mmCIF file of C-alpha atoms in Angstrom:
data_model
loop_
_atom_site.group_PDB
_atom_site.id
_atom_site.type_symbol
_atom_site.label_atom_id
_atom_site.label_comp_id
_atom_site.label_asym_id
_atom_site.label_seq_id
_atom_site.Cartn_x
_atom_site.Cartn_y
_atom_site.Cartn_z
ATOM 1 C CA UNK J 1298 78.279 129.909 78.762
ATOM 2 C CA UNK J 1299 78.330 128.291 75.323
ATOM 3 C CA UNK J 1300 79.245 124.710 74.448
ATOM 4 C CA UNK J 1301 82.482 124.196 72.497
ATOM 5 C CA UNK J 1302 83.081 122.347 69.222
ATOM 6 C CA UNK J 1303 86.784 121.566 68.965
ATOM 7 C CA UNK J 1304 88.134 120.501 65.597
ATOM 8 C CA UNK J 1305 90.897 121.156 63.075
ATOM 9 C CA UNK J 1306 90.993 120.959 59.293
ATOM 10 C CA UNK J 1307 94.035 118.671 59.396
ATOM 11 C CA UNK J 1308 91.647 115.864 60.353
ATOM 12 C CA UNK J 1309 90.621 115.740 56.703
ATOM 13 C CA UNK J 1310 94.222 115.088 55.653
ATOM 14 C CA UNK J 1311 95.036 111.910 57.598
ATOM 15 C CA UNK J 1312 95.356 109.423 54.733
ATOM 16 C CA UNK J 1313 94.264 105.801 54.890
ATOM 17 C CA UNK J 1314 93.943 103.223 52.092
ATOM 18 C CA UNK J 1315 90.903 103.395 49.818
ATOM 19 C CA UNK J 1316 87.911 101.657 51.351
ATOM 20 C CA UNK J 1317 89.115 101.943 54.956
ATOM 21 C CA UNK J 1318 86.126 102.778 57.196
ATOM 22 C CA UNK J 1319 87.955 105.516 59.136
ATOM 23 C CA UNK J 1320 88.504 107.828 56.181
ATOM 24 C CA UNK J 1321 88.494 111.601 55.600
ATOM 25 C CA UNK J 1322 84.970 111.495 54.163
ATOM 26 C CA UNK J 1323 83.596 110.599 57.617
ATOM 27 C CA UNK J 1324 84.979 113.832 59.035
ATOM 28 C CA UNK J 1325 83.504 115.846 56.159
ATOM 29 C CA UNK J 1326 80.129 114.105 56.510
ATOM 30 C CA UNK J 1327 79.932 114.911 60.226
ATOM 31 C CA UNK J 1328 80.807 118.562 59.619
ATOM 32 C CA UNK J 1329 78.190 118.717 56.870
ATOM 33 C CA UNK J 1330 75.584 117.116 59.119
ATOM 34 C CA UNK J 1331 76.402 119.529 61.943
ATOM 35 C CA UNK J 1332 75.961 122.387 59.494
ATOM 36 C CA UNK J 1333 74.344 125.446 60.990
ATOM 37 C CA UNK J 1334 72.868 123.536 63.921
ATOM 38 C CA UNK J 1335 75.857 124.379 66.081
ATOM 39 C CA UNK J 1336 76.223 128.068 65.182
ATOM 40 C CA UNK J 1337 75.716 129.053 68.814
ATOM 41 C CA UNK J 1338 78.652 126.859 69.886
ATOM 42 C CA UNK J 1339 82.168 128.199 70.294
ATOM 43 C CA UNK J 1340 84.318 126.896 67.436
ATOM 44 C CA UNK J 1341 87.824 126.199 68.692
ATOM 45 C CA UNK J 1342 90.862 124.890 66.802
ATOM 46 C CA UNK J 1343 92.380 121.778 68.357
ATOM 47 C CA UNK J 1344 95.923 122.511 69.525
ATOM 48 C CA UNK J 1345 98.877 120.188 69.125
ATOM 49 C CA UNK J 1346 99.289 118.200 72.332
ATOM 50 C CA UNK J 1347 102.431 118.947 74.268
ATOM 51 C CA UNK J 1348 105.054 116.257 74.540
ATOM 52 C CA UNK J 1349 104.330 116.092 78.289
ATOM 53 C CA UNK J 1350 100.632 115.414 77.570
ATOM 54 C CA UNK J 1351 101.571 112.590 75.202
ATOM 55 C CA UNK J 1352 104.049 111.201 77.735
ATOM 56 C CA UNK J 1353 101.235 110.747 80.269
ATOM 57 C CA UNK J 1354 100.378 107.601 78.296
ATOM 58 C CA UNK J 1355 103.288 106.881 75.938
ATOM 59 C CA UNK J 1356 107.036 106.579 76.451
ATOM 60 C CA UNK J 1357 109.707 108.423 74.485
ATOM 61 C CA UNK J 1358 110.651 105.424 72.348
ATOM 62 C CA UNK J 1359 107.056 104.833 71.246
ATOM 63 C CA UNK J 1360 106.425 108.512 70.467
ATOM 64 C CA UNK J 1361 109.675 108.714 68.498
ATOM 65 C CA UNK J 1362 108.769 105.555 66.550
ATOM 66 C CA UNK J 1363 105.311 106.910 65.635
ATOM 67 C CA UNK J 1364 106.860 110.230 64.601
ATOM 68 C CA UNK J 1365 109.474 108.482 62.442
ATOM 69 C CA UNK J 1366 107.010 106.082 60.781
ATOM 70 C CA UNK J 1367 104.566 108.884 60.004
ATOM 71 C CA UNK J 1368 107.327 111.145 58.699
ATOM 72 C CA UNK J 1369 108.564 108.485 56.289
ATOM 73 C CA UNK J 1370 105.119 107.440 55.023
ATOM 74 C CA UNK J 1371 104.723 108.728 51.477
ATOM 75 C CA UNK J 1372 101.730 106.391 51.273
ATOM 76 C CA UNK J 1373 99.621 105.147 54.207
ATOM 77 C CA UNK J 1374 101.606 102.554 56.185
ATOM 78 C CA UNK J 1375 100.055 100.069 58.627
ATOM 79 C CA UNK J 1376 100.799 99.971 62.341
ATOM 80 C CA UNK J 1377 98.359 97.045 62.506
ATOM 81 C CA UNK J 1378 95.330 95.854 60.506
ATOM 82 C CA UNK J 1379 93.192 98.883 61.440
ATOM 83 C CA UNK J 1380 95.669 101.627 62.323
ATOM 84 C CA UNK J 1381 97.548 103.540 59.644
ATOM 85 C CA UNK J 1382 100.378 106.041 59.618
ATOM 86 C CA UNK J 1383 100.403 108.836 57.097
ATOM 87 C CA UNK J 1384 102.608 111.839 56.305
ATOM 88 C CA UNK J 1385 100.393 114.097 58.443
ATOM 89 C CA UNK J 1386 99.401 111.336 60.851
ATOM 90 C CA UNK J 1387 101.552 112.419 63.779
ATOM 91 C CA UNK J 1388 100.193 115.971 63.711
ATOM 92 C CA UNK J 1389 96.641 114.665 63.236
ATOM 93 C CA UNK J 1390 96.940 112.318 66.210
ATOM 94 C CA UNK J 1391 98.658 114.975 68.305
ATOM 95 C CA UNK J 1392 95.852 117.451 67.582
ATOM 96 C CA UNK J 1393 93.284 114.758 68.440
ATOM 97 C CA UNK J 1394 94.920 114.410 71.864
ATOM 98 C CA UNK J 1395 95.232 118.182 72.199
ATOM 99 C CA UNK J 1396 91.559 118.601 71.295
ATOM 100 C CA UNK J 1397 90.451 116.048 73.877
ATOM 101 C CA UNK J 1398 92.579 117.702 76.568
ATOM 102 C CA UNK J 1399 91.278 121.145 75.607
ATOM 103 C CA UNK J 1400 87.671 119.908 75.766
ATOM 104 C CA UNK J 1401 88.197 118.703 79.342
ATOM 105 C CA UNK J 1402 90.044 121.882 80.338
ATOM 106 C CA UNK J 1403 87.353 124.171 78.891
ATOM 107 C CA UNK J 1404 84.572 122.403 80.785
ATOM 108 C CA UNK J 1405 86.553 122.135 84.031
ATOM 109 C CA UNK J 1406 87.581 125.818 83.823
ATOM 110 C CA UNK J 1407 83.964 126.897 83.147
ATOM 111 C CA UNK J 1408 84.851 128.205 79.682
ATOM 112 C CA UNK J 1409 82.265 125.899 78.074
ATOM 113 C CA UNK J 1410 79.116 124.217 79.357
ATOM 114 C CA UNK J 1411 80.000 121.099 77.382
ATOM 115 C CA UNK J 1412 82.524 120.252 74.678
ATOM 116 C CA UNK J 1413 82.761 117.948 71.673
ATOM 117 C CA UNK J 1414 86.111 117.257 70.039
ATOM 118 C CA UNK J 1415 85.643 116.161 66.433
ATOM 119 C CA UNK J 1416 89.039 114.886 65.342
ATOM 120 C CA UNK J 1417 90.562 112.044 63.400
ATOM 121 C CA UNK J 1418 92.176 109.712 63.805
ATOM 122 C CA UNK J 1419 89.798 109.104 66.710
ATOM 123 C CA UNK J 1420 92.396 107.311 68.831
ATOM 124 C CA UNK J 1421 90.241 104.359 69.775
ATOM 125 C CA UNK J 1422 93.135 101.969 69.075
ATOM 126 C CA UNK J 1423 95.611 103.940 71.180
ATOM 127 C CA UNK J 1424 97.068 102.009 74.082
ATOM 128 C CA UNK J 1425 99.795 102.731 76.588
ATOM 129 C CA UNK J 1426 103.114 101.183 75.663
#
C-alpha cells in the first residue's frame, strides 16, 4: 500500500496581497522541494468538499457569505488581518477541505498507508461560526 500525496493546481491560484507570507510561491516551493522524492506515492487530486462536509463546521449563512465575498473579489479582499478572499478562494478552500477529508478516508479505508494533503489556503484560521 502506497502513501498518498493529495494536492490540486488551484492552490497556486489563491491570490493574496504582495508580501503576504501565505502566498502561491510557498506552494510551488514545496512541490519543487518534494520533486522526485515522492514518485512512489499515489498522486491524487483534491476534490471539492461537499456542502454537507462544509456544514459539519460552518452554517449556511457563513458559507454563503464566504462564497459571495470570494465571488466578488476582483482583487484580494480581507476577511481579517491574515485571511484573504480571492476570486478562486472559495474553490481553493473547498478543495483544501476536500483534500483533508480524502486523506483521512484513504488511510481509514486502507487505500493509503499514510496521506499528506498539500493545499492552500491551509485553513489554520478557519473556525466554526
